[in-house]
Amino acid sequence: MMRAMAELQTRDRDTPLDELLAILDADGGVIIRDLLDEEARQAIVDDLSDAYGGTAPGSKSGSEQWEVFHGQNTIRFCGLAARSRAFVDHALLNPVFTAMTDEVLHGVGTDYWLNTSQVMAVGPGEPAQYLHRDENNWPEAINDEREVTLSCMFALSDFTFENGATAVVPGSQRLPAGVMRGHEVDPEDVAYAEMPAGAGMVYSGKVVHGAGENTSDEWRYGMHVSFVAAWLRPEEASPIAVDRETAATLPERARQLLGWSSYHSDGGGRTWLLDFEDVADLFESAG
Ligand SMILES: O=C(O)CCC(=O)C(=O)O
């Protein structure tokens, strides 16, 4: 494995939004320090510790393609909003990530919602994941002129080249549609999202990336959160993971992002209704 020649840029969380968006546009990804402060990061780690300890590495998919993709020594589990209120308050509603998403997905429909919240903890000896683009989940919606999804990889532990920091090909977001899973690139064109715990990398749905190889003897504890245009079906069925009782305890915007509200298109169409009513009406008397 070669060390990278390509690089990703890193900024502080109070960097002006325009600057973060300009780097995202140029490179396809930007690392932001302290997206989670230490208290929030620790609270999320504590809330997820039972699931983390209770999840065997490897894929549950039963499909060879997904088993390779998920990795044999990588711990993955979803439904983080059901497991951690700190996740909701600090990651799902993260002010920097959501402000960036507001801009990037603005105009691609009237709103977006959670695609998936997923622990991606890469274990010692795990080979590099094959490179891919997140937007390939929705091949019918791909359009070179617009994004339909935006992701953030939060570092719950330090990310290093040795422990499997996410591999990213800066600039690859400009390649035309047709980049498929397993895309091959020159190793010199690959950058690695090396970042301290608490930082996060926000990255385009079009940028070619994948988990790096873990040659160390430690676990790289990542937490992926992604949003998708609200007229597309997300990877994760959030309102099944987060039940109505739990949803009622959450802020209104969190409920919307988790699918506990309906979608109103610009043209007046309404989808994801409950007997013709907006799902959000279920919580009318809730705070
Ligand atoms: O774990 C990582 O660094 C990236 C993983 C990824 O892109 C994925 O599983 O979709």
Short mmCIF file of C-alpha atoms and ligand atoms in Angstrom, two decimals:
data_model
loop_
_atom_site.label_atom_id
_atom_site.label_comp_id
_atom_site.label_asym_id
_atom_site.label_seq_id
_atom_site.Cartn_x
_atom_site.Cartn_y
_atom_site.Cartn_z
CA MET A 1 0.00 0.00 0.00
CA MET A 2 1.42 3.38 -1.01
CA ARG A 3 1.16 6.53 1.05
CA ALA A 4 -0.92 9.15 -0.64
CA MET A 5 0.37 11.91 -2.89
CA ALA A 6 -3.06 13.45 -3.16
CA GLU A 7 -4.39 15.41 -0.18
CA LEU A 8 -7.62 16.48 1.44
CA GLN A 9 -7.96 19.88 3.06
CA THR A 10 -8.78 20.32 6.74
CA ARG A 11 -10.62 23.27 8.29
CA ASP A 12 -12.00 24.27 11.70
CA ARG A 13 -15.71 23.97 12.37
CA ASP A 14 -16.19 27.75 12.45
CA THR A 15 -14.80 28.17 8.92
CA PRO A 16 -17.26 30.18 6.79
CA LEU A 17 -19.77 27.93 5.05
CA ASP A 18 -18.82 29.28 1.60
CA GLU A 19 -15.22 28.20 2.12
CA LEU A 20 -16.21 24.68 3.20
CA LEU A 21 -18.53 24.39 0.20
CA ALA A 22 -15.82 25.64 -2.17
CA ILE A 23 -13.41 22.95 -0.94
CA LEU A 24 -16.14 20.30 -1.19
CA ASP A 25 -16.81 21.44 -4.74
CA ALA A 26 -13.12 21.38 -5.71
CA ASP A 27 -12.02 18.15 -4.00
CA GLY A 28 -15.22 16.18 -3.38
CA GLY A 29 -14.51 16.05 0.36
CA VAL A 30 -13.41 18.28 3.22
CA ILE A 31 -12.23 17.38 6.71
CA ILE A 32 -13.68 19.51 9.49
CA ARG A 33 -12.08 19.48 12.93
CA ASP A 34 -14.22 19.22 16.09
CA LEU A 35 -17.50 18.52 14.32
CA LEU A 36 -18.27 16.72 17.58
CA ASP A 37 -16.92 18.24 20.76
CA GLU A 38 -15.31 15.81 23.19
CA GLU A 39 -18.38 15.53 25.42
CA ALA A 40 -20.65 14.73 22.47
CA ARG A 41 -18.21 12.24 20.95
CA GLN A 42 -17.86 10.42 24.29
CA ALA A 43 -21.64 10.40 24.86
CA ILE A 44 -22.21 8.80 21.44
CA VAL A 45 -19.47 6.22 22.05
CA ASP A 46 -21.02 5.39 25.45
CA ASP A 47 -24.56 5.11 24.03
CA LEU A 48 -23.37 2.82 21.22
CA SER A 49 -21.10 0.67 23.35
CA ASP A 50 -23.60 -2.19 23.85
CA ALA A 51 -24.33 -2.42 20.13
CA TYR A 52 -20.62 -2.12 19.35
CA GLY A 53 -19.72 -4.89 21.78
CA GLY A 54 -22.63 -7.04 20.66
CA THR A 55 -22.11 -6.89 16.91
CA ALA A 56 -19.92 -9.50 15.24
CA PRO A 57 -17.65 -8.21 12.46
CA GLY A 58 -18.63 -9.09 8.91
CA SER A 59 -21.67 -8.75 6.72
CA LYS A 60 -25.20 -9.89 7.56
CA SER A 61 -26.30 -9.40 3.96
CA GLY A 62 -26.05 -13.00 2.75
CA SER A 63 -24.89 -11.72 -0.64
CA GLU A 64 -21.34 -12.27 -1.86
CA GLN A 65 -21.08 -8.81 -3.38
CA TRP A 66 -22.15 -7.12 -0.15
CA GLU A 67 -20.04 -9.43 2.02
CA VAL A 68 -16.94 -8.26 0.15
CA PHE A 69 -18.08 -4.66 0.33
CA HIS A 70 -18.90 -4.76 4.05
CA GLY A 71 -15.59 -6.45 4.94
CA GLN A 72 -14.93 -9.48 7.12
CA ASN A 73 -13.39 -7.64 10.02
CA THR A 74 -15.52 -4.51 10.00
CA ILE A 75 -18.27 -3.91 12.57
CA ARG A 76 -21.38 -2.33 11.07
CA PHE A 77 -24.72 -1.51 12.59
CA CYS A 78 -27.37 1.12 11.88
CA GLY A 79 -30.37 2.69 13.60
CA LEU A 80 -28.18 5.07 15.58
CA ALA A 81 -31.01 7.50 16.35
CA ALA A 82 -32.83 4.70 18.16
CA ARG A 83 -29.74 3.91 20.19
CA SER A 84 -28.41 7.34 21.11
CA ARG A 85 -30.03 10.68 21.89
CA ALA A 86 -26.54 12.20 21.73
CA PHE A 87 -26.33 10.95 18.15
CA VAL A 88 -29.56 12.82 17.31
CA ASP A 89 -28.52 16.05 19.01
CA HIS A 90 -24.93 16.21 17.79
CA ALA A 91 -24.63 14.17 14.57
CA LEU A 92 -28.06 13.98 12.92
CA LEU A 93 -28.67 17.66 13.73
CA ASN A 94 -25.02 18.68 13.43
CA PRO A 95 -25.17 22.38 12.56
CA VAL A 96 -22.19 22.38 10.17
CA PHE A 97 -23.08 19.19 8.30
CA THR A 98 -26.76 20.13 7.98
CA ALA A 99 -25.90 23.67 6.84
CA MET A 100 -23.70 22.17 4.12
CA THR A 101 -26.44 19.71 3.16
CA ASP A 102 -29.01 22.53 3.00
CA GLU A 103 -26.84 24.15 0.33
CA VAL A 104 -25.72 21.06 -1.61
CA LEU A 105 -29.16 19.45 -1.82
CA HIS A 106 -31.00 22.77 -2.15
CA GLY A 107 -33.16 22.66 -5.26
CA VAL A 108 -32.94 18.87 -5.59
CA GLY A 109 -36.51 18.66 -4.36
CA THR A 110 -37.90 20.60 -1.41
CA ASP A 111 -36.17 18.64 1.35
CA TYR A 112 -33.86 15.74 2.19
CA TRP A 113 -33.95 13.03 4.85
CA LEU A 114 -31.63 10.55 6.49
CA ASN A 115 -30.20 7.97 4.13
CA THR A 116 -28.39 5.94 6.76
CA SER A 117 -26.61 6.29 10.06
CA GLN A 118 -24.07 3.54 10.29
CA VAL A 119 -21.14 2.57 12.45
CA MET A 120 -18.24 1.54 10.21
CA ALA A 121 -15.51 0.24 12.51
CA VAL A 122 -12.63 -1.21 10.54
CA GLY A 123 -10.66 -3.89 12.39
CA PRO A 124 -6.99 -4.93 12.27
CA GLY A 125 -6.00 -6.76 9.11
CA GLU A 126 -9.01 -5.62 7.08
CA PRO A 127 -7.99 -5.05 3.45
CA ALA A 128 -9.00 -1.88 1.64
CA GLN A 129 -12.63 -1.71 0.61
CA TYR A 130 -13.23 -1.39 -3.11
CA LEU A 131 -13.69 2.16 -4.32
CA HIS A 132 -17.19 3.36 -5.08
CA ARG A 133 -19.57 6.30 -5.28
CA ASP A 134 -22.45 6.61 -2.81
CA GLU A 135 -24.86 7.97 -5.44
CA ASN A 136 -24.73 4.60 -7.22
CA ASN A 137 -27.41 3.48 -4.74
CA TRP A 138 -29.84 5.43 -6.94
CA PRO A 139 -28.62 4.84 -10.53
CA GLU A 140 -31.88 6.10 -12.02
CA ALA A 141 -31.48 9.47 -10.28
CA ILE A 142 -27.84 10.12 -11.25
CA ASN A 143 -27.32 13.35 -13.12
CA ASP A 144 -23.88 14.93 -13.71
CA GLU A 145 -25.34 18.37 -12.91
CA ARG A 146 -26.59 17.70 -9.39
CA GLU A 147 -26.03 15.82 -6.16
CA VAL A 148 -28.76 13.65 -4.66
CA THR A 149 -26.83 12.59 -1.54
CA LEU A 150 -24.23 14.02 0.85
CA SER A 151 -22.32 12.04 3.49
CA CYS A 152 -20.22 12.67 6.57
CA MET A 153 -17.76 10.21 8.09
CA PHE A 154 -17.42 11.16 11.75
CA ALA A 155 -14.22 9.96 13.42
CA LEU A 156 -15.18 8.49 16.80
CA SER A 157 -11.51 7.51 17.19
CA ASP A 158 -8.42 8.90 15.46
CA PHE A 159 -8.29 8.06 11.75
CA THR A 160 -4.77 7.31 10.47
CA PHE A 161 -3.31 5.99 7.23
CA GLU A 162 -2.31 2.83 9.11
CA ASN A 163 -5.68 2.10 10.74
CA GLY A 164 -7.83 2.46 7.61
CA ALA A 165 -8.67 6.16 7.21
CA THR A 166 -11.15 6.56 4.37
CA ALA A 167 -9.48 6.58 0.94
CA VAL A 168 -10.76 9.38 -1.29
CA VAL A 169 -9.90 10.37 -4.87
CA PRO A 170 -10.06 14.19 -4.85
CA GLY A 171 -11.58 15.54 -8.04
CA SER A 172 -13.23 12.22 -8.97
CA GLN A 173 -16.63 13.78 -8.26
CA ARG A 174 -16.26 15.43 -11.66
CA LEU A 175 -15.93 12.13 -13.55
CA PRO A 176 -19.03 11.44 -15.59
CA ALA A 177 -21.71 9.01 -14.45
CA GLY A 178 -20.68 5.45 -15.11
CA VAL A 179 -18.03 5.10 -12.40
CA MET A 180 -18.95 1.74 -10.97
CA ARG A 181 -18.16 -0.14 -7.78
CA GLY A 182 -14.57 -1.37 -7.91
CA HIS A 183 -13.36 1.69 -9.88
CA GLU A 184 -9.55 1.45 -10.39
CA VAL A 185 -7.31 4.49 -9.87
CA ASP A 186 -3.63 5.32 -9.75
CA PRO A 187 -2.55 5.00 -6.07
CA GLU A 188 -0.95 8.45 -6.35
CA ASP A 189 -4.38 9.97 -6.90
CA VAL A 190 -5.70 8.64 -3.60
CA ALA A 191 -5.84 10.79 -0.45
CA TYR A 192 -6.60 9.48 3.03
CA ALA A 193 -8.96 11.17 5.50
CA GLU A 194 -6.50 11.21 8.40
CA MET A 195 -8.21 13.12 11.18
CA PRO A 196 -8.41 13.30 14.96
CA ALA A 197 -11.34 11.86 16.91
CA GLY A 198 -14.25 14.31 16.82
CA ALA A 199 -13.49 15.50 13.29
CA GLY A 200 -15.59 14.55 10.29
CA MET A 201 -15.14 14.35 6.55
CA VAL A 202 -18.08 15.68 4.55
CA TYR A 203 -18.04 14.16 1.07
CA SER A 204 -19.92 14.24 -2.19
CA GLY A 205 -22.14 11.40 -3.35
CA LYS A 206 -20.08 11.51 -6.54
CA VAL A 207 -16.58 11.25 -5.07
CA VAL A 208 -14.82 7.89 -5.44
CA HIS A 209 -13.88 6.55 -1.99
CA GLY A 210 -13.73 3.49 0.26
CA ALA A 211 -12.44 2.36 3.63
CA GLY A 212 -8.63 2.17 3.69
CA GLU A 213 -6.64 -0.95 4.59
CA ASN A 214 -6.09 -1.41 8.33
CA THR A 215 -2.50 -2.55 8.83
CA SER A 216 -2.47 -1.54 12.51
CA ASP A 217 -3.51 -3.48 15.60
CA GLU A 218 -6.27 -1.01 16.54
CA TRP A 219 -9.88 -0.47 15.48
CA ARG A 220 -10.75 2.57 13.41
CA TYR A 221 -14.10 3.68 14.77
CA GLY A 222 -16.07 5.54 12.09
CA MET A 223 -19.69 6.68 12.04
CA HIS A 224 -21.20 7.42 8.65
CA VAL A 225 -24.23 9.70 8.36
CA SER A 226 -25.74 10.53 4.98
CA PHE A 227 -28.71 12.44 3.66
CA VAL A 228 -30.58 11.87 0.40
CA ALA A 229 -33.17 13.86 -1.52
CA ALA A 230 -36.50 13.23 0.20
CA TRP A 231 -38.16 11.93 -2.98
CA LEU A 232 -35.71 9.00 -3.09
CA ARG A 233 -35.92 5.86 -0.94
CA PRO A 234 -33.12 5.75 1.66
CA GLU A 235 -30.85 2.77 2.37
CA GLU A 236 -32.16 2.52 5.90
CA ALA A 237 -35.85 2.30 6.94
CA SER A 238 -35.47 4.83 9.75
CA PRO A 239 -39.10 5.05 10.92
CA ILE A 240 -39.03 1.31 11.51
CA ALA A 241 -35.79 1.57 13.52
CA VAL A 242 -37.00 4.64 15.45
CA ASP A 243 -40.49 3.88 16.75
CA ARG A 244 -43.26 6.42 17.20
CA GLU A 245 -42.80 6.64 20.95
CA THR A 246 -39.10 7.50 20.57
CA ALA A 247 -39.82 9.86 17.67
CA ALA A 248 -42.27 11.79 19.88
CA THR A 249 -39.40 12.66 22.25
CA LEU A 250 -37.23 14.15 19.49
CA PRO A 251 -37.00 17.68 18.05
CA GLU A 252 -39.27 18.28 15.05
CA ARG A 253 -36.39 18.52 12.57
CA ALA A 254 -34.99 15.20 13.78
CA ARG A 255 -38.40 13.59 13.24
CA GLN A 256 -38.55 15.01 9.70
CA LEU A 257 -35.09 13.67 8.90
CA LEU A 258 -36.07 10.25 10.25
CA GLY A 259 -39.16 9.94 8.05
CA TRP A 260 -41.77 10.84 10.65
CA SER A 261 -43.21 13.50 8.34
CA SER A 262 -44.47 13.67 4.76
CA TYR A 263 -42.96 15.15 1.61
CA HIS A 264 -44.47 18.10 -0.22
CA SER A 265 -43.02 18.67 -3.69
CA ASP A 266 -42.78 22.08 -5.37
CA GLY A 267 -45.46 21.02 -7.81
CA GLY A 268 -47.96 20.41 -5.01
CA GLY A 269 -47.62 16.63 -4.95
CA ARG A 270 -47.54 15.00 -1.51
CA THR A 271 -46.02 11.60 -0.72
CA TRP A 272 -45.40 9.42 2.35
CA LEU A 273 -48.84 10.28 3.74
CA LEU A 274 -50.99 8.59 6.35
CA ASP A 275 -54.60 8.41 5.16
CA PHE A 276 -54.05 11.63 3.13
CA GLU A 277 -52.66 13.48 6.14
CA ASP A 278 -49.09 14.60 6.83
CA VAL A 279 -47.37 12.05 9.08
CA ALA A 280 -46.12 14.99 11.20
CA ASP A 281 -49.72 15.53 12.38
CA LEU A 282 -49.24 12.48 14.61
CA PHE A 283 -47.07 14.67 16.81
CA GLU A 284 -49.15 17.84 16.74
CA SER A 285 -49.44 18.08 20.49
CA ALA A 286 -45.83 16.95 21.05
CA GLY A 287 -43.08 19.49 21.75
O1 LIG B 1 -15.39 3.12 6.24
C1 LIG B 1 -15.06 3.96 5.41
O2 LIG B 1 -14.07 4.67 5.54
C2 LIG B 1 -15.88 4.13 4.16
C3 LIG B 1 -16.85 3.01 3.97
C4 LIG B 1 -17.81 3.25 2.87
O3 LIG B 1 -17.65 4.12 2.06
C5 LIG B 1 -18.99 2.39 2.77
O4 LIG B 1 -19.04 1.31 3.37
O5 LIG B 1 -19.93 2.79 2.03
#
